[in-house]
Amino acid sequence: MNLADADNRVIINVGGIRHETYKATLKKIPATRLSRLTEALANYDPVLNEYFFDRHPGVFAQILNYYRSGKLHYPTDVCGPLFEEELEFWGLDSNQVEPCCWMTYTQHRDTQDVLAILDRLDLDTDKPTEEDIMKKFGLEEEYKSGELNCWQRIQPKIWALFDEPYSSTSAKIIAVISVFFIVISILSFCLKTHPEMRVPVLKNATSQTANGSYTWRLEKKETEPHEAFFYIECASNAWFTFEIIIRFAVAPNKLQFLKAPVNIIDIVATLSFYLDFMLTELKQESDMLEFFSIIRIMRLCKLTRHSAGLKILIHTFKASAKELILLIFFLVLGIVIFAALIYYAERIQYNPENDFESIPVGLWWAIVTMTTVGYGDMVPKTYVGMFVGALCALAGVLCIALPVPVIVSNFALFYSHTQARSKLPKKRRRVLPVEAPRPKGTKAPGMAGGGGGVGGPQNRRMNAIKHSHPGALDVKLNRIAHGGALQELMPFRSKS
């Protein structure tokens, strides 16, 4: 019985850790590497009677437990991609992970998605190499072979000056100048509307008195911005025009440049200035055009090119689009419901000072109450209306509070990964691939045969045993012949 039991057992050495199980256990999951173990494999050691695999021993413990219990658990001390590689090597499906471990196991997929997004955002603040810049233009082969023409050498350098603020000291100076004109332009746009910053336009008015004589007086027709603001805007838009033309001329992809939202805002804002200037000179000023000039405020979005935090914040809202849509949906639903409730609640009792004359008027009150602003211009005055108002305020707090933690967690996730990536080395040490073991029967250099030559791996192993322990191999083979080699081959097992 002991010999029959020993024949049904198999020893698997994974990364130096020996595992012992029954052959029938490995047959429970067919079409896998462990279910096809035979002594003809190259990693079988007939002397130690074991199979050796240079794989991760910690993951294999869970894999072997999967064969025994039928449940695949994820070890928390192993990275997700490594676990997937081990499962692929052993021929197992990663989707068979138990539900209790699924959330922990799939965290690496979310991390990989976040890292891919951060790569697209280009948040690196380190100085890019010339080879990195050439890759953006698709000129890495010409750069390595030294076959660049004059324009191909100049174009990436000019592009780096205007689009890569951390590429050189000159690029940082240009970035500071760009930010300066953005701030000056927005300040000028805002301050020229202040009453103390405007100049009155006087008109000479002539009128006839009762006795028939004529008098004249100065009348204030309107006010206009101080003349200094015009020169500030001219200087700012001259820089913006120069910057747009240069960046477009040296852009790696002209179509992608025109499709970028920040560039669209910059182009429209600059064109609105020139159109406003032309209409002013032609005495055809338009209030509608002046309203659209508010797009110049959107030039603040250009600061995202110089701030990684702003890029992360903008992408946080993109990543949280589903939560934001859900928030808006619940707010709209609550606004409509409470506007109708407050309209009828205020009409139940006698209320001569009723502020809610219609449901559309109640919509404004519901928006202000659910967003917890509370201007106080409209208030319920009946007890039923006050009860509806209390419910509206509580519902608004709950609707806003539920999606906000998701948005905050997304921002924390992006920001933490950005900080971690900034501390990682840009260049990693190269690791050579492991040479696969030769299958039995193949010829090695300098050998007459595969495993039976004088210098074969099996003969070298036996010769080492003979040299270290003379006569030990004969004793071991003799015990195998008489069925007593179990304890010799497996010294770690206690005797029964």
Tab-separated table of C-alpha atoms in Angstrom:
chain	number	residue	atom	x	y	z
A	1	MET	CA	0.000	0.000	0.000
A	2	ASN	CA	2.873	2.386	0.775
A	3	LEU	CA	4.437	1.740	-2.644
A	4	ALA	CA	1.088	2.214	-4.409
A	5	ASP	CA	0.495	5.458	-2.525
A	6	ALA	CA	4.004	6.681	-3.360
A	7	ASP	CA	3.489	5.948	-7.052
A	8	ASN	CA	0.339	8.062	-7.046
A	9	ARG	CA	2.146	11.063	-5.584
A	10	VAL	CA	4.093	13.744	-7.442
A	11	ILE	CA	6.651	16.262	-6.184
A	12	ILE	CA	6.724	19.723	-7.790
A	13	ASN	CA	9.599	22.072	-6.973
A	14	VAL	CA	8.580	25.654	-7.721
A	15	GLY	CA	11.215	28.302	-7.088
A	16	GLY	CA	12.966	26.114	-4.509
A	17	ILE	CA	9.792	25.272	-2.566
A	18	ARG	CA	8.779	21.593	-2.848
A	19	HIS	CA	5.076	20.769	-3.077
A	20	GLU	CA	3.691	17.244	-2.898
A	21	THR	CA	0.266	16.143	-4.044
A	22	TYR	CA	-1.537	13.277	-5.757
A	23	LYS	CA	-1.525	12.842	-9.513
A	24	ALA	CA	-5.296	12.507	-9.410
A	25	THR	CA	-5.507	15.994	-7.891
A	26	LEU	CA	-3.726	17.496	-10.891
A	27	LYS	CA	-6.168	15.740	-13.235
A	28	LYS	CA	-9.128	17.637	-11.760
A	29	ILE	CA	-8.552	20.578	-14.124
A	30	PRO	CA	-7.774	19.159	-17.586
A	31	ALA	CA	-5.952	20.925	-20.423
A	32	THR	CA	-3.539	22.644	-18.035
A	33	ARG	CA	0.220	22.385	-17.630
A	34	LEU	CA	0.021	20.437	-14.385
A	35	SER	CA	-2.475	17.948	-15.786
A	36	ARG	CA	0.017	16.974	-18.526
A	37	LEU	CA	3.079	16.249	-16.368
A	38	THR	CA	5.130	13.329	-17.671
A	39	GLU	CA	8.642	12.079	-16.978
A	40	ALA	CA	9.600	12.913	-20.561
A	41	LEU	CA	9.559	16.623	-19.789
A	42	ALA	CA	12.878	18.462	-19.687
A	43	ASN	CA	12.248	19.823	-16.187
A	44	TYR	CA	11.816	16.358	-14.627
A	45	ASP	CA	14.653	15.234	-12.346
A	46	PRO	CA	14.770	11.398	-12.113
A	47	VAL	CA	17.328	11.442	-9.305
A	48	LEU	CA	15.204	13.571	-6.971
A	49	ASN	CA	11.996	12.322	-8.589
A	50	GLU	CA	10.557	15.846	-8.907
A	51	TYR	CA	9.530	18.440	-11.472
A	52	PHE	CA	11.293	21.778	-11.256
A	53	PHE	CA	9.719	25.078	-12.397
A	54	ASP	CA	11.481	28.394	-11.955
A	55	ARG	CA	8.257	30.282	-11.191
A	56	HIS	CA	6.816	32.273	-8.282
A	57	PRO	CA	6.339	29.895	-5.331
A	58	GLY	CA	3.802	32.082	-3.501
A	59	VAL	CA	1.394	32.160	-6.427
A	60	PHE	CA	1.830	28.421	-7.032
A	61	ALA	CA	0.628	27.697	-3.496
A	62	GLN	CA	-2.728	29.275	-4.403
A	63	ILE	CA	-2.765	27.498	-7.760
A	64	LEU	CA	-2.195	24.116	-6.147
A	65	ASN	CA	-4.921	24.928	-3.626
A	66	TYR	CA	-7.197	25.616	-6.617
A	67	TYR	CA	-6.626	22.042	-7.829
A	68	ARG	CA	-7.384	20.699	-4.348
A	69	SER	CA	-10.444	22.775	-3.405
A	70	GLY	CA	-11.712	24.089	-6.730
A	71	LYS	CA	-11.503	27.713	-5.476
A	72	LEU	CA	-8.938	30.176	-6.806
A	73	HIS	CA	-7.961	32.891	-4.327
A	74	TYR	CA	-5.735	35.903	-4.959
A	75	PRO	CA	-2.626	36.382	-2.742
A	76	THR	CA	-2.560	39.952	-1.473
A	77	ASP	CA	1.256	40.128	-1.419
A	78	VAL	CA	1.537	39.701	-5.217
A	79	CYS	CA	1.024	42.305	-7.930
A	80	GLY	CA	-1.920	41.702	-10.273
A	81	PRO	CA	0.009	41.464	-13.570
A	82	LEU	CA	2.409	38.922	-12.010
A	83	PHE	CA	-0.566	36.824	-10.874
A	84	GLU	CA	-2.006	36.939	-14.401
A	85	GLU	CA	1.337	35.891	-15.920
A	86	GLU	CA	1.575	32.931	-13.553
A	87	LEU	CA	-1.986	31.852	-14.315
A	88	GLU	CA	-1.255	32.071	-18.040
A	89	PHE	CA	1.891	29.963	-17.611
A	90	TRP	CA	0.020	27.245	-15.747
A	91	GLY	CA	-2.821	27.354	-18.277
A	92	LEU	CA	-5.537	28.705	-15.964
A	93	ASP	CA	-8.235	31.318	-16.556
A	94	SER	CA	-7.947	34.504	-14.485
A	95	ASN	CA	-11.728	34.937	-14.546
A	96	GLN	CA	-12.053	31.987	-12.155
A	97	VAL	CA	-10.910	34.102	-9.186
A	98	GLU	CA	-13.371	33.877	-6.296
A	99	PRO	CA	-15.797	36.811	-5.739
A	100	CYS	CA	-14.260	37.550	-2.320
A	101	CYS	CA	-10.915	38.325	-4.011
A	102	TRP	CA	-12.217	39.851	-7.240
A	103	MET	CA	-12.186	43.504	-6.146
A	104	THR	CA	-8.663	43.225	-4.744
A	105	TYR	CA	-7.453	41.332	-7.802
A	106	THR	CA	-8.868	43.795	-10.380
A	107	GLN	CA	-7.381	46.867	-8.701
A	108	HIS	CA	-4.313	46.621	-10.918
A	109	ARG	CA	-6.514	46.974	-14.010
A	110	ASP	CA	-7.885	50.271	-12.715
A	111	THR	CA	-4.337	51.349	-11.916
A	112	GLN	CA	-3.183	50.494	-15.442
A	113	ASP	CA	-6.072	52.503	-16.908
A	114	VAL	CA	-5.151	55.492	-14.736
A	115	LEU	CA	-1.481	55.272	-15.746
A	116	ALA	CA	-2.473	55.105	-19.422
A	117	ILE	CA	-4.582	58.251	-18.971
A	118	LEU	CA	-1.728	60.043	-17.210
A	119	ASP	CA	0.592	59.125	-20.072
A	120	ARG	CA	-1.825	60.779	-22.517
A	121	LEU	CA	-2.058	63.888	-20.328
A	122	ASP	CA	1.727	64.354	-20.541
A	123	LEU	CA	2.246	65.475	-16.941
A	124	ASP	CA	6.002	64.984	-16.845
A	125	THR	CA	7.866	68.014	-15.549
A	126	ASP	CA	11.313	66.609	-16.314
A	127	LYS	CA	13.376	67.854	-19.197
A	128	PRO	CA	12.592	65.724	-22.273
A	129	THR	CA	15.479	64.348	-24.275
A	130	GLU	CA	16.013	65.156	-27.935
A	131	GLU	CA	15.082	61.599	-28.803
A	132	ASP	CA	11.730	61.965	-26.983
A	133	ILE	CA	10.993	65.147	-28.905
A	134	MET	CA	11.900	63.520	-32.210
A	135	LYS	CA	9.501	60.651	-31.464
A	136	LYS	CA	6.613	63.129	-31.359
A	137	PHE	CA	7.486	64.128	-34.911
A	138	GLY	CA	8.139	60.551	-36.095
A	139	LEU	CA	11.777	61.366	-36.866
A	140	GLU	CA	13.539	59.004	-34.456
A	141	GLU	CA	15.014	56.883	-37.279
A	142	GLU	CA	16.320	59.917	-39.165
A	143	TYR	CA	17.649	61.342	-35.881
A	144	LYS	CA	19.601	58.182	-35.069
A	145	SER	CA	21.004	57.909	-38.587
A	146	GLY	CA	21.826	61.655	-38.786
A	147	GLU	CA	19.753	62.218	-41.948
A	148	LEU	CA	17.745	65.244	-40.745
A	149	ASN	CA	17.456	68.250	-43.024
A	150	CYS	CA	17.558	71.853	-41.820
A	151	TRP	CA	13.789	72.220	-41.196
A	152	GLN	CA	13.576	68.850	-39.446
A	153	ARG	CA	16.281	69.990	-37.040
A	154	ILE	CA	14.743	73.416	-36.360
A	155	GLN	CA	11.041	72.468	-36.162
A	156	PRO	CA	11.249	70.251	-33.031
A	157	LYS	CA	13.393	72.817	-31.239
A	158	ILE	CA	10.925	75.653	-31.886
A	159	TRP	CA	8.032	73.395	-30.931
A	160	ALA	CA	9.748	72.531	-27.644
A	161	LEU	CA	10.205	76.235	-26.888
A	162	PHE	CA	6.457	76.932	-27.051
A	163	ASP	CA	4.887	73.583	-26.020
A	164	GLU	CA	7.386	72.045	-23.592
A	165	PRO	CA	7.966	74.592	-20.797
A	166	TYR	CA	10.427	72.290	-19.021
A	167	SER	CA	12.595	71.520	-22.045
A	168	SER	CA	15.032	74.425	-21.549
A	169	THR	CA	15.560	77.759	-19.822
A	170	SER	CA	14.389	79.614	-22.944
A	171	ALA	CA	11.175	77.585	-22.943
A	172	LYS	CA	10.553	78.537	-19.304
A	173	ILE	CA	11.033	82.220	-20.161
A	174	ILE	CA	8.542	81.965	-23.027
A	175	ALA	CA	6.082	80.172	-20.705
A	176	VAL	CA	6.406	82.989	-18.151
A	177	ILE	CA	5.788	85.580	-20.886
A	178	SER	CA	2.712	83.679	-22.084
A	179	VAL	CA	1.265	83.428	-18.561
A	180	PHE	CA	2.001	87.129	-17.999
A	181	PHE	CA	0.032	88.192	-21.086
A	182	ILE	CA	-2.828	85.842	-20.173
A	183	VAL	CA	-3.134	87.392	-16.710
A	184	ILE	CA	-2.757	90.958	-18.031
A	185	SER	CA	-5.371	90.361	-20.742
A	186	ILE	CA	-7.942	88.978	-18.284
A	187	LEU	CA	-7.291	91.729	-15.746
A	188	SER	CA	-7.726	94.337	-18.466
A	189	PHE	CA	-10.955	92.717	-19.643
A	190	CYS	CA	-12.368	92.789	-16.106
A	191	LEU	CA	-11.101	96.183	-14.918
A	192	LYS	CA	-12.320	98.115	-17.952
A	193	THR	CA	-15.900	97.489	-16.803
A	194	HIS	CA	-15.303	99.189	-13.431
A	195	PRO	CA	-16.984	102.646	-13.259
A	196	GLU	CA	-13.829	104.345	-11.975
A	197	MET	CA	-11.845	102.904	-14.882
A	198	ARG	CA	-14.181	104.330	-17.523
A	199	VAL	CA	-14.109	107.765	-19.160
A	200	PRO	CA	-17.372	109.668	-19.825
A	201	VAL	CA	-18.201	110.566	-23.413
A	202	LEU	CA	-19.445	114.185	-23.433
A	203	LYS	CA	-21.788	115.639	-26.004
A	204	ASN	CA	-22.340	119.326	-26.768
A	205	ALA	CA	-26.111	119.840	-26.601
A	206	THR	CA	-27.725	123.093	-27.847
A	207	SER	CA	-31.189	124.155	-26.680
A	208	GLN	CA	-33.451	127.170	-27.211
A	209	THR	CA	-34.720	129.118	-24.233
A	210	ALA	CA	-38.143	130.707	-23.796
A	211	ASN	CA	-36.976	134.150	-24.964
A	212	GLY	CA	-35.614	132.698	-28.180
A	213	SER	CA	-31.941	132.639	-27.305
A	214	TYR	CA	-29.771	129.545	-27.688
A	215	THR	CA	-27.722	127.920	-24.943
A	216	TRP	CA	-25.381	124.981	-24.958
A	217	ARG	CA	-24.349	122.513	-22.347
A	218	LEU	CA	-22.270	119.345	-21.996
A	219	GLU	CA	-24.195	116.121	-21.585
A	220	LYS	CA	-22.832	112.739	-20.551
A	221	LYS	CA	-23.815	110.437	-23.383
A	222	GLU	CA	-22.082	107.220	-22.254
A	223	THR	CA	-18.849	105.909	-20.794
A	224	GLU	CA	-16.060	104.029	-22.466
A	225	PRO	CA	-12.945	102.241	-21.150
A	226	HIS	CA	-9.783	104.209	-20.601
A	227	GLU	CA	-7.520	104.387	-23.604
A	228	ALA	CA	-4.766	102.504	-21.765
A	229	PHE	CA	-6.841	99.302	-21.820
A	230	PHE	CA	-6.898	99.387	-25.630
A	231	TYR	CA	-3.101	99.447	-25.835
A	232	ILE	CA	-2.845	96.655	-23.259
A	233	GLU	CA	-5.191	94.481	-25.317
A	234	CYS	CA	-3.305	95.298	-28.512
A	235	ALA	CA	-0.009	94.192	-26.959
A	236	SER	CA	-1.559	91.043	-25.468
A	237	ASN	CA	-3.307	89.974	-28.662
A	238	ALA	CA	-0.180	90.695	-30.686
A	239	TRP	CA	1.639	88.141	-28.529
A	240	PHE	CA	-1.245	85.659	-28.764
A	241	THR	CA	-1.306	86.015	-32.557
A	242	PHE	CA	2.434	85.483	-32.810
A	243	GLU	CA	2.210	82.465	-30.491
A	244	ILE	CA	-0.646	80.834	-32.423
A	245	ILE	CA	1.076	81.270	-35.787
A	246	ILE	CA	4.403	79.854	-34.558
A	247	ARG	CA	2.801	76.911	-32.718
A	248	PHE	CA	0.671	76.048	-35.747
A	249	ALA	CA	3.641	76.275	-38.125
A	250	VAL	CA	5.795	73.869	-36.072
A	251	ALA	CA	3.029	71.569	-34.799
A	252	PRO	CA	3.699	67.838	-35.407
A	253	ASN	CA	0.079	67.335	-36.493
A	254	LYS	CA	-1.778	70.376	-37.836
A	255	LEU	CA	-5.203	68.735	-37.618
A	256	GLN	CA	-4.730	67.682	-33.996
A	257	PHE	CA	-3.571	71.212	-33.209
A	258	LEU	CA	-6.760	72.735	-34.635
A	259	LYS	CA	-8.952	70.172	-32.871
A	260	ALA	CA	-7.493	70.833	-29.404
A	261	PRO	CA	-10.098	72.669	-27.243
A	262	VAL	CA	-7.530	75.046	-25.731
A	263	ASN	CA	-6.291	76.078	-29.177
A	264	ILE	CA	-9.866	76.597	-30.409
A	265	ILE	CA	-10.553	78.927	-27.472
A	266	ASP	CA	-7.320	80.821	-28.117
A	267	ILE	CA	-8.051	81.264	-31.839
A	268	VAL	CA	-11.676	82.374	-31.322
A	269	ALA	CA	-10.712	84.802	-28.537
A	270	THR	CA	-8.007	86.370	-30.701
A	271	LEU	CA	-10.302	86.656	-33.724
A	272	SER	CA	-13.004	88.281	-31.573
A	273	PHE	CA	-10.549	91.045	-30.649
A	274	TYR	CA	-9.726	91.827	-34.290
A	275	LEU	CA	-13.403	91.711	-35.293
A	276	ASP	CA	-14.316	94.033	-32.422
A	277	PHE	CA	-11.533	96.410	-33.449
A	278	MET	CA	-12.706	96.497	-37.079
A	279	LEU	CA	-16.351	97.156	-36.151
A	280	THR	CA	-15.304	99.898	-33.737
A	281	GLU	CA	-13.324	101.614	-36.483
A	282	LEU	CA	-16.316	101.312	-38.827
A	283	LYS	CA	-18.657	102.750	-36.144
A	284	GLN	CA	-20.733	99.562	-36.178
A	285	GLU	CA	-20.410	98.422	-32.617
A	286	SER	CA	-22.633	95.533	-31.557
A	287	ASP	CA	-23.721	94.562	-28.060
A	288	MET	CA	-23.967	90.940	-29.186
A	289	LEU	CA	-20.338	90.938	-30.336
A	290	GLU	CA	-19.302	92.509	-27.048
A	291	PHE	CA	-21.133	89.719	-25.240
A	292	PHE	CA	-19.264	87.052	-27.208
A	293	SER	CA	-15.976	88.716	-26.314
A	294	ILE	CA	-16.439	87.056	-22.904
A	295	ILE	CA	-14.727	84.046	-24.443
A	296	ARG	CA	-11.470	85.866	-23.751
A	297	ILE	CA	-11.944	84.875	-20.119
A	298	MET	CA	-11.612	81.269	-21.286
A	299	ARG	CA	-7.954	81.953	-21.991
A	300	LEU	CA	-7.455	80.843	-18.403
A	301	CYS	CA	-7.726	77.313	-19.801
A	302	LYS	CA	-4.340	77.892	-21.431
A	303	LEU	CA	-2.827	77.712	-17.975
A	304	THR	CA	-3.469	73.953	-18.040
A	305	ARG	CA	-0.431	73.639	-20.320
A	306	HIS	CA	1.713	74.886	-17.448
A	307	SER	CA	-0.014	73.225	-14.484
A	308	ALA	CA	-0.293	69.482	-13.953
A	309	GLY	CA	-2.839	70.011	-11.173
A	310	LEU	CA	-5.269	71.778	-13.520
A	311	LYS	CA	-4.946	68.950	-16.043
A	312	ILE	CA	-5.741	66.419	-13.337
A	313	LEU	CA	-8.730	68.471	-12.149
A	314	ILE	CA	-10.189	68.729	-15.656
A	315	HIS	CA	-9.721	65.033	-16.298
A	316	THR	CA	-11.273	64.236	-12.908
A	317	PHE	CA	-14.515	65.790	-14.122
A	318	LYS	CA	-14.251	63.801	-17.355
A	319	ALA	CA	-13.706	60.570	-15.451
A	320	SER	CA	-16.616	61.435	-13.130
A	321	ALA	CA	-19.031	62.221	-15.969
A	322	LYS	CA	-21.412	59.394	-14.997
A	323	GLU	CA	-21.599	60.590	-11.396
A	324	LEU	CA	-22.149	64.197	-12.510
A	325	ILE	CA	-24.944	63.159	-14.882
A	326	LEU	CA	-26.520	61.155	-12.070
A	327	LEU	CA	-26.284	64.197	-9.778
A	328	ILE	CA	-27.941	66.461	-12.362
A	329	PHE	CA	-30.683	63.893	-12.998
A	330	PHE	CA	-31.630	63.631	-9.329
A	331	LEU	CA	-31.484	67.416	-8.902
A	332	VAL	CA	-33.787	67.998	-11.884
A	333	LEU	CA	-36.152	65.325	-10.618
A	334	GLY	CA	-36.257	66.863	-7.143
A	335	ILE	CA	-36.601	70.411	-8.466
A	336	VAL	CA	-39.674	69.558	-10.536
A	337	ILE	CA	-41.306	67.565	-7.718
A	338	PHE	CA	-40.761	70.171	-4.995
A	339	ALA	CA	-41.740	73.072	-7.266
A	340	ALA	CA	-45.118	71.445	-7.814
A	341	LEU	CA	-45.463	70.561	-4.108
A	342	ILE	CA	-44.658	74.061	-2.880
A	343	TYR	CA	-47.083	75.629	-5.371
A	344	TYR	CA	-50.041	73.598	-4.107
A	345	ALA	CA	-48.895	73.611	-0.461
A	346	GLU	CA	-48.976	77.409	-0.338
A	347	ARG	CA	-52.528	77.415	-1.739
A	348	ILE	CA	-53.992	75.039	0.845
A	349	GLN	CA	-54.199	77.691	3.571
A	350	TYR	CA	-55.181	81.321	3.298
A	351	ASN	CA	-52.023	83.162	2.275
A	352	PRO	CA	-52.391	86.723	0.954
A	353	GLU	CA	-48.589	87.082	0.616
A	354	ASN	CA	-48.082	84.001	-1.531
A	355	ASP	CA	-44.789	84.250	-3.467
A	356	PHE	CA	-45.432	81.130	-5.559
A	357	GLU	CA	-47.759	82.295	-8.291
A	358	SER	CA	-46.959	79.386	-10.617
A	359	ILE	CA	-44.946	76.184	-10.802
A	360	PRO	CA	-42.254	77.749	-13.062
A	361	VAL	CA	-41.683	80.377	-10.354
A	362	GLY	CA	-41.386	77.553	-7.826
A	363	LEU	CA	-38.616	75.981	-9.949
A	364	TRP	CA	-36.290	78.854	-9.043
A	365	TRP	CA	-37.049	78.413	-5.346
A	366	ALA	CA	-36.475	74.632	-5.586
A	367	ILE	CA	-33.080	75.124	-7.299
A	368	VAL	CA	-31.915	77.614	-4.669
A	369	THR	CA	-33.141	75.408	-1.810
A	370	MET	CA	-31.828	72.046	-3.062
A	371	THR	CA	-28.376	73.512	-3.730
A	372	THR	CA	-28.434	74.934	-0.147
A	373	VAL	CA	-27.899	78.523	-1.402
A	374	GLY	CA	-31.077	80.089	-0.018
A	375	TYR	CA	-31.288	83.666	-1.330
A	376	GLY	CA	-34.451	84.316	0.712
A	377	ASP	CA	-36.264	86.159	-2.070
A	378	MET	CA	-39.032	83.539	-1.991
A	379	VAL	CA	-40.068	81.738	1.201
A	380	PRO	CA	-43.033	79.562	2.168
A	381	LYS	CA	-45.342	81.131	4.735
A	382	THR	CA	-47.747	78.297	5.549
A	383	TYR	CA	-47.019	75.331	7.790
A	384	VAL	CA	-47.483	72.864	4.953
A	385	GLY	CA	-45.169	74.942	2.749
A	386	MET	CA	-42.538	75.037	5.497
A	387	PHE	CA	-42.694	71.259	5.776
A	388	VAL	CA	-42.215	70.913	2.013
A	389	GLY	CA	-39.307	73.371	2.203
A	390	ALA	CA	-37.621	71.298	4.928
A	391	LEU	CA	-37.977	68.129	2.843
A	392	CYS	CA	-36.590	69.980	-0.184
A	393	ALA	CA	-33.488	71.111	1.732
A	394	LEU	CA	-32.827	67.630	3.141
A	395	ALA	CA	-33.261	65.997	-0.272
A	396	GLY	CA	-30.864	68.517	-1.798
A	397	VAL	CA	-28.172	67.789	0.787
A	398	LEU	CA	-28.468	64.049	0.175
A	399	CYS	CA	-28.476	64.361	-3.634
A	400	ILE	CA	-25.336	66.507	-3.644
A	401	ALA	CA	-23.487	64.595	-0.913
A	402	LEU	CA	-23.783	61.129	-2.494
A	403	PRO	CA	-21.775	61.624	-5.761
A	404	VAL	CA	-19.218	64.081	-4.324
A	405	PRO	CA	-17.041	61.427	-2.560
A	406	VAL	CA	-16.671	59.577	-5.867
A	407	ILE	CA	-15.378	62.733	-7.559
A	408	VAL	CA	-13.008	63.433	-4.660
A	409	SER	CA	-11.688	59.856	-4.729
A	410	ASN	CA	-11.059	60.097	-8.485
A	411	PHE	CA	-9.042	63.272	-8.001
A	412	ALA	CA	-7.078	61.693	-5.146
A	413	LEU	CA	-6.425	58.629	-7.312
A	414	PHE	CA	-5.081	60.648	-10.247
A	415	TYR	CA	-3.065	62.960	-8.022
A	416	SER	CA	-1.467	60.155	-5.993
A	417	HIS	CA	-0.443	58.274	-9.127
A	418	THR	CA	0.983	61.476	-10.600
A	419	GLN	CA	3.092	62.036	-7.496
A	420	ALA	CA	4.256	58.406	-7.556
A	421	ARG	CA	5.202	58.570	-11.255
A	422	SER	CA	7.213	61.735	-10.705
A	423	LYS	CA	9.454	59.874	-8.231
A	424	LEU	CA	10.065	56.837	-10.439
A	425	PRO	CA	13.271	56.611	-12.475
A	426	LYS	CA	12.753	57.305	-16.150
A	427	LYS	CA	15.139	54.570	-17.268
A	428	ARG	CA	14.922	51.044	-15.930
A	429	ARG	CA	17.663	48.463	-15.830
A	430	ARG	CA	17.435	46.029	-18.698
A	431	VAL	CA	16.680	42.431	-17.704
A	432	LEU	CA	17.712	39.729	-20.164
A	433	PRO	CA	15.159	37.017	-20.993
A	434	VAL	CA	15.604	33.618	-19.351
A	435	GLU	CA	16.828	30.879	-21.661
A	436	ALA	CA	14.286	28.071	-21.888
A	437	PRO	CA	15.486	24.560	-20.862
A	438	ARG	CA	16.344	22.224	-23.707
A	439	PRO	CA	13.987	19.315	-24.230
A	440	LYS	CA	15.399	15.850	-23.929
A	441	GLY	CA	17.126	14.457	-26.972
A	442	THR	CA	18.422	17.779	-28.361
A	443	LYS	CA	22.107	18.187	-28.986
A	444	ALA	CA	24.031	20.779	-27.051
A	445	PRO	CA	27.216	22.369	-28.393
A	446	GLY	CA	30.197	20.057	-27.922
A	447	MET	CA	28.043	16.987	-27.157
A	448	ALA	CA	27.564	13.820	-29.118
A	449	GLY	CA	24.010	13.402	-27.841
A	450	GLY	CA	21.365	15.386	-25.990
A	451	GLY	CA	21.235	14.001	-22.428
A	452	GLY	CA	23.392	10.883	-22.792
A	453	GLY	CA	26.718	12.512	-23.717
A	454	VAL	CA	29.662	12.745	-21.463
A	455	GLY	CA	28.889	16.353	-20.665
A	456	GLY	CA	25.077	15.958	-20.532
A	457	PRO	CA	23.180	17.643	-17.673
A	458	GLN	CA	21.925	14.324	-16.258
A	459	ASN	CA	25.440	12.775	-16.257
A	460	ARG	CA	26.877	15.929	-14.721
A	461	ARG	CA	24.285	15.711	-11.909
A	462	MET	CA	25.059	12.018	-11.255
A	463	ASN	CA	28.813	12.656	-11.402
A	464	ALA	CA	28.409	15.434	-8.826
A	465	ILE	CA	26.556	13.040	-6.504
A	466	LYS	CA	29.235	10.368	-6.965
A	467	HIS	CA	32.036	12.857	-6.384
A	468	SER	CA	30.487	14.356	-3.236
A	469	HIS	CA	29.134	11.108	-1.754
A	470	PRO	CA	30.953	8.028	-3.113
A	471	GLY	CA	28.641	5.024	-3.137
A	472	ALA	CA	25.560	7.082	-2.227
A	473	LEU	CA	24.070	6.758	-5.707
A	474	ASP	CA	24.377	2.956	-5.686
A	475	VAL	CA	22.743	2.764	-2.268
A	476	LYS	CA	19.931	5.067	-3.432
A	477	LEU	CA	19.251	3.038	-6.574
A	478	ASN	CA	19.404	-0.157	-4.565
A	479	ARG	CA	16.776	1.158	-2.162
A	480	ILE	CA	14.573	2.188	-5.064
A	481	ALA	CA	14.768	-1.358	-6.390
A	482	HIS	CA	13.670	-2.750	-2.988
A	483	GLY	CA	10.955	-0.122	-2.433
A	484	GLY	CA	12.677	1.646	0.449
A	485	ALA	CA	13.597	4.924	-1.208
A	486	LEU	CA	10.591	6.853	-0.054
A	487	GLN	CA	12.200	8.367	3.016
A	488	GLU	CA	15.513	8.897	1.154
A	489	LEU	CA	13.912	10.820	-1.694
A	490	MET	CA	11.509	12.729	0.572
A	491	PRO	CA	13.371	13.457	3.814
A	492	PHE	CA	11.026	16.286	4.737
A	493	ARG	CA	8.098	13.883	5.339
A	494	SER	CA	7.745	12.449	8.816
A	495	LYS	CA	7.537	8.695	9.221
A	496	SER	CA	4.144	7.249	10.081
